[in-house]
Amino acid sequence: SAVISQKPSRDICQRGTSLTIQCQVDSQVTMMFWYRQQPGQSLTLIATANQGSEATYESGFVIDKFPISRPNLTFSTLTVSNMSPEDSSIYLCSVGGGKYEQYFGPGTRLTVT
Amino acid sequence: AQKVTQAQTEISVVEKEDVTLDCVYETRDTTYYLFWYKQPPSGELVFLIRRNSFDEQNEISGRYSWNFQKSTSSFNFTITASQVVDSAVYFCALSTLSSGGSYIPTFGRGTSLIVHP
């Protein structure tokens, strides 16, 4: 298993601004994942972040809107750019995955006004 | 395309009742992985179980049990003698090989279980 922390835990942001979410893992991992969970909904994979390479985005998500950094094997950031109220969600990072179980961070609850 | 259906949006039971959460999946792949996760009111997702497509053995862990049936593409989860602490949203997930060469999970919409004292 892995222990994952996220910052901030929650934020309220103005429309048009950007927020960077940090994800820290207590061990080195190859792949990290970023998910969005809209209120009362399931988890939707935004992108997969491998250290040393560009993130791989899922259909419907683009780098300009959700730029991701992965500077080392224990850390990643997701930026939500030019926010609108539709971006109000919980954003989760996770490790593991693929064939194996995932371990999730506590999430960042974002409200855009 | 891969799909996971959790038809039960919300289930409400009284403590000590048994409850089964349904999960039906769709995939054309022969190799895949199935998971259940629990998301309590605190929000943090917790892994419960993993199954690969070649292992149809049912599993029991305390009050939890899982029934995997490839013939019906189902991976159902039963809680015996439910407790208030079982109240949570439960997600079923299916992981299959993507065109990019990695296994990508697809989550169901989740079933909200409410256990009343």
XYZ file of N, CA and C in Angstrom, chain A:
339
model
N 0.838 -1.196 0.000
C 0.000 0.000 0.000
C 0.874 1.246 0.000
N 0.244 2.394 -0.139
C 0.971 3.656 -0.173
C 0.153 4.694 0.570
N 0.866 5.651 1.153
C 0.195 6.756 1.820
C 0.322 7.978 0.924
N -0.805 8.565 0.628
C -0.844 9.673 -0.327
C -1.460 10.892 0.344
N -0.818 12.024 0.161
C -1.393 13.268 0.665
C -1.634 14.219 -0.499
N -2.637 15.052 -0.320
C -2.971 16.040 -1.328
C -3.119 17.404 -0.684
N -2.708 18.426 -1.430
C -2.906 19.800 -0.991
C -3.421 20.619 -2.152
N -4.347 21.531 -1.950
C -5.101 21.717 -0.702
C -6.173 20.656 -0.547
N -6.755 20.563 0.616
C -7.843 19.606 0.808
C -9.132 20.148 0.207
N -9.259 21.450 0.219
C -10.412 22.098 -0.409
C -10.075 23.528 -0.743
N -10.799 24.059 -1.707
C -10.597 25.462 -2.068
C -11.836 25.991 -2.767
N -12.039 27.267 -2.616
C -13.102 27.974 -3.330
C -12.411 28.991 -4.215
N -12.656 28.911 -5.503
C -11.930 29.746 -6.456
C -12.895 30.538 -7.320
N -12.378 31.634 -7.840
C -13.162 32.470 -8.740
C -13.067 31.932 -10.155
N -14.133 32.119 -10.869
C -14.148 31.784 -12.297
C -12.987 32.441 -13.005
N -12.343 31.720 -13.925
C -11.269 32.287 -14.727
C -9.880 32.135 -14.134
N -9.807 31.740 -12.876
C -8.496 31.558 -12.244
C -8.035 30.106 -12.392
N -6.852 29.823 -11.882
C -6.291 28.477 -11.951
C -5.919 28.000 -10.551
N -5.952 26.712 -10.364
C -5.579 26.104 -9.088
C -4.650 24.929 -9.364
N -3.565 24.865 -8.618
C -2.654 23.732 -8.727
C -2.798 22.841 -7.508
N -3.036 21.572 -7.759
C -3.220 20.575 -6.710
C -1.954 19.730 -6.641
N -1.481 19.512 -5.435
C -0.269 18.731 -5.250
C -0.598 17.348 -4.704
N 0.166 16.376 -5.144
C 0.000 14.995 -4.686
C 1.365 14.446 -4.311
N 1.477 13.996 -3.073
C 2.744 13.475 -2.563
C 2.550 12.029 -2.104
N 3.453 11.152 -2.515
C 3.370 9.729 -2.149
C 4.562 9.394 -1.258
N 4.342 8.451 -0.337
C 5.404 8.127 0.618
C 6.400 7.107 0.084
N 6.254 6.712 -1.173
C 7.205 5.784 -1.778
C 7.317 6.104 -3.265
N 8.351 5.605 -3.886
C 8.537 5.883 -5.304
C 7.596 5.024 -6.138
N 6.927 5.639 -7.061
C 5.982 4.928 -7.915
C 6.186 5.359 -9.354
N 5.934 4.447 -10.262
C 6.117 4.760 -11.673
C 4.950 5.596 -12.206
N 3.755 5.116 -11.941
C 2.583 5.775 -12.514
C 1.741 6.438 -11.429
N 1.269 7.600 -11.752
C 0.298 8.274 -10.894
C -0.888 8.652 -11.771
N -2.048 8.653 -11.158
C -3.273 8.913 -11.898
C -3.997 10.099 -11.278
N -4.667 10.844 -12.129
C -5.522 11.942 -11.668
C -6.953 11.676 -12.114
N -7.877 11.784 -11.142
C -9.289 11.549 -11.398
C -10.102 12.779 -11.024
N -11.268 12.859 -11.627
C -12.258 13.852 -11.232
C -13.518 13.099 -10.788
N -14.082 13.543 -9.694
C -15.339 12.966 -9.222
C -16.318 14.106 -8.995
N -17.247 14.261 -9.916
C -18.240 15.313 -9.781
C -19.272 14.892 -8.747
N -19.956 15.851 -8.160
C -20.846 15.556 -7.034
C -21.794 14.400 -7.313
N -21.749 13.392 -6.479
C -22.640 12.251 -6.609
C -22.357 11.354 -7.797
N -21.214 11.540 -8.415
C -20.911 10.777 -9.629
C -19.743 9.823 -9.411
N -19.463 9.081 -10.459
C -18.349 8.138 -10.408
C -17.026 8.853 -10.644
N -15.969 8.069 -10.670
C -14.647 8.612 -10.930
C -14.363 8.593 -12.422
N -13.841 9.691 -12.906
C -13.455 9.778 -14.310
C -11.962 10.039 -14.376
N -11.267 9.199 -15.113
C -9.814 9.354 -15.232
C -9.500 10.542 -16.126
N -8.678 11.462 -15.593
C -8.260 12.617 -16.377
C -7.012 12.268 -17.187
N -6.003 11.758 -16.476
C -4.729 11.473 -17.148
C -3.876 10.563 -16.290
N -2.914 9.966 -16.961
C -1.907 9.134 -16.312
C -0.575 9.861 -16.418
N 0.118 9.967 -15.297
C 1.381 10.713 -15.273
C 2.541 9.781 -14.957
N 3.428 9.620 -15.904
C 4.653 8.858 -15.695
C 5.808 9.826 -15.519
N 6.713 9.488 -14.625
C 7.856 10.351 -14.392
C 8.741 10.382 -15.623
N 9.091 11.582 -16.038
C 10.015 11.725 -17.158
C 9.370 11.732 -18.522
N 8.070 11.681 -18.573
C 7.401 11.730 -19.875
C 6.130 12.563 -19.771
N 5.597 12.877 -20.928
C 4.357 13.652 -20.959
C 3.206 12.813 -20.405
N 2.292 13.477 -19.752
C 1.107 12.779 -19.251
C 0.243 12.313 -20.418
N -0.462 11.230 -20.192
C -1.394 10.700 -21.196
C -2.803 11.051 -20.774
N -3.499 11.812 -21.612
C -4.823 12.307 -21.263
C -5.914 11.416 -21.855
N -6.983 11.268 -21.102
C -8.146 10.521 -21.578
C -9.001 11.429 -22.453
N -9.875 10.765 -23.193
C -10.763 11.497 -24.082
C -11.579 12.521 -23.300
N -11.613 13.720 -23.819
C -12.374 14.777 -23.170
C -11.553 15.670 -22.264
N -10.302 15.330 -22.073
C -9.410 16.129 -21.230
C -8.181 16.526 -22.044
N -7.790 17.801 -21.919
C -6.671 18.291 -22.710
C -5.636 18.956 -21.817
N -4.425 18.968 -22.310
C -3.297 19.471 -21.530
C -3.429 20.957 -21.218
N -4.015 21.721 -22.123
C -4.141 23.155 -21.880
C -5.037 23.443 -20.684
N -6.019 22.605 -20.481
C -6.964 22.790 -19.390
C -6.463 22.154 -18.094
N -5.791 21.014 -18.222
C -5.345 20.262 -17.049
C -3.861 19.909 -17.160
N -2.989 20.887 -17.165
C -1.560 20.564 -17.245
C -1.104 19.800 -16.008
N -0.249 18.828 -16.240
C 0.237 17.947 -15.180
C 1.758 17.977 -15.179
N 2.314 18.001 -13.997
C 3.766 17.854 -13.873
C 4.073 16.600 -13.076
N 5.221 15.999 -13.363
C 5.649 14.792 -12.641
C 7.152 14.879 -12.531
N 7.637 15.738 -11.651
C 9.079 15.991 -11.593
C 9.910 14.852 -11.011
N 9.295 14.006 -10.199
C 10.040 12.871 -9.627
C 9.074 11.731 -9.318
N 9.594 10.683 -8.705
C 8.801 9.466 -8.525
C 7.861 9.504 -7.328
N 7.848 10.615 -6.596
C 6.961 10.687 -5.427
C 6.007 11.869 -5.473
N 6.015 12.637 -6.522
C 5.269 13.894 -6.522
C 4.668 14.183 -7.896
N 3.481 14.783 -7.876
C 2.851 15.230 -9.114
C 1.944 16.409 -8.794
N 1.711 17.234 -9.790
C 0.728 18.305 -9.651
C -0.233 18.276 -10.830
N -1.459 18.676 -10.524
C -2.487 18.868 -11.541
C -2.964 20.306 -11.416
N -2.979 21.026 -12.513
C -3.505 22.389 -12.525
C -4.841 22.392 -13.254
N -5.814 23.009 -12.647
C -7.102 23.222 -13.300
C -7.094 24.677 -13.753
N -7.074 24.882 -15.065
C -6.854 26.216 -15.616
C -8.151 26.876 -16.046
N -8.147 28.197 -15.985
C -9.281 28.987 -16.471
C -10.600 28.351 -16.015
N -10.756 28.260 -14.720
C -11.858 27.489 -14.134
C -13.231 28.100 -14.391
N -14.191 27.206 -14.509
C -15.596 27.581 -14.603
C -16.347 26.771 -13.549
N -17.583 27.139 -13.247
C -18.346 26.382 -12.246
C -18.439 24.883 -12.561
N -18.377 24.526 -13.841
C -18.444 23.112 -14.226
C -17.230 22.317 -13.749
N -16.182 23.001 -13.367
C -14.987 22.330 -12.859
C -15.105 22.003 -11.370
N -16.188 22.414 -10.748
C -16.394 22.096 -9.336
C -16.511 20.587 -9.179
N -15.587 20.009 -8.462
C -15.481 18.557 -8.346
C -14.541 18.223 -7.208
N -14.441 16.934 -6.951
C -13.346 16.432 -6.132
C -12.291 15.894 -7.091
N -11.052 16.297 -6.871
C -9.947 15.816 -7.690
C -9.102 14.874 -6.843
N -8.854 13.710 -7.387
C -8.167 12.661 -6.648
C -6.920 12.222 -7.401
N -5.846 12.008 -6.674
C -4.708 11.346 -7.282
C -4.618 9.933 -6.721
N -4.024 9.062 -7.483
C -3.891 7.679 -7.032
C -2.619 7.072 -7.593
N -2.211 5.988 -6.972
C -1.059 5.219 -7.441
C -1.469 3.761 -7.509
N -0.609 2.966 -8.111
C -0.956 1.561 -8.328
C -1.721 1.499 -9.625
N -2.825 0.789 -9.610
C -3.667 0.762 -10.789
C -3.172 -0.202 -11.848
N -3.697 -0.058 -13.046
C -3.387 -1.024 -14.082
C -4.007 -2.352 -13.716
N -3.172 -3.361 -13.588
C -3.656 -4.682 -13.209
C -3.923 -4.768 -11.709
N -3.444 -3.791 -10.997
C -3.453 -3.880 -9.537
C -4.343 -2.825 -8.908
N -4.605 -3.008 -7.626
C -5.460 -2.080 -6.921
C -4.817 -0.702 -6.868
N -5.666 0.290 -6.713
C -5.193 1.658 -6.597
C -5.333 2.135 -5.167
N -4.423 3.038 -4.831
C -4.486 3.712 -3.540
C -4.674 5.190 -3.827
N -5.685 5.737 -3.166
C -6.115 7.092 -3.476
C -5.723 8.078 -2.384
N -5.477 9.292 -2.812
C -5.333 10.374 -1.862
C -6.685 10.773 -1.307
N -6.685 11.669 -0.331
C -7.938 12.074 0.306
C -8.785 12.990 -0.555
N -8.234 13.478 -1.657
C -9.001 14.320 -2.557
C -8.878 15.802 -2.262
N -9.116 16.586 -3.303
C -9.188 18.049 -3.193
C -10.574 18.459 -3.652
N -11.313 19.048 -2.750
C -12.682 19.472 -3.069
C -12.641 20.900 -3.574
N -12.956 21.067 -4.847
C -12.869 22.370 -5.499
C -14.264 22.908 -5.794
N -14.485 24.140 -5.384
C -15.721 24.852 -5.716
C -15.349 26.096 -6.500
N -15.950 26.258 -7.655
C -15.680 27.421 -8.491
C -16.923 28.305 -8.509
N -16.739 29.558 -8.136
C -17.889 30.483 -8.061
C -17.819 31.522 -9.175
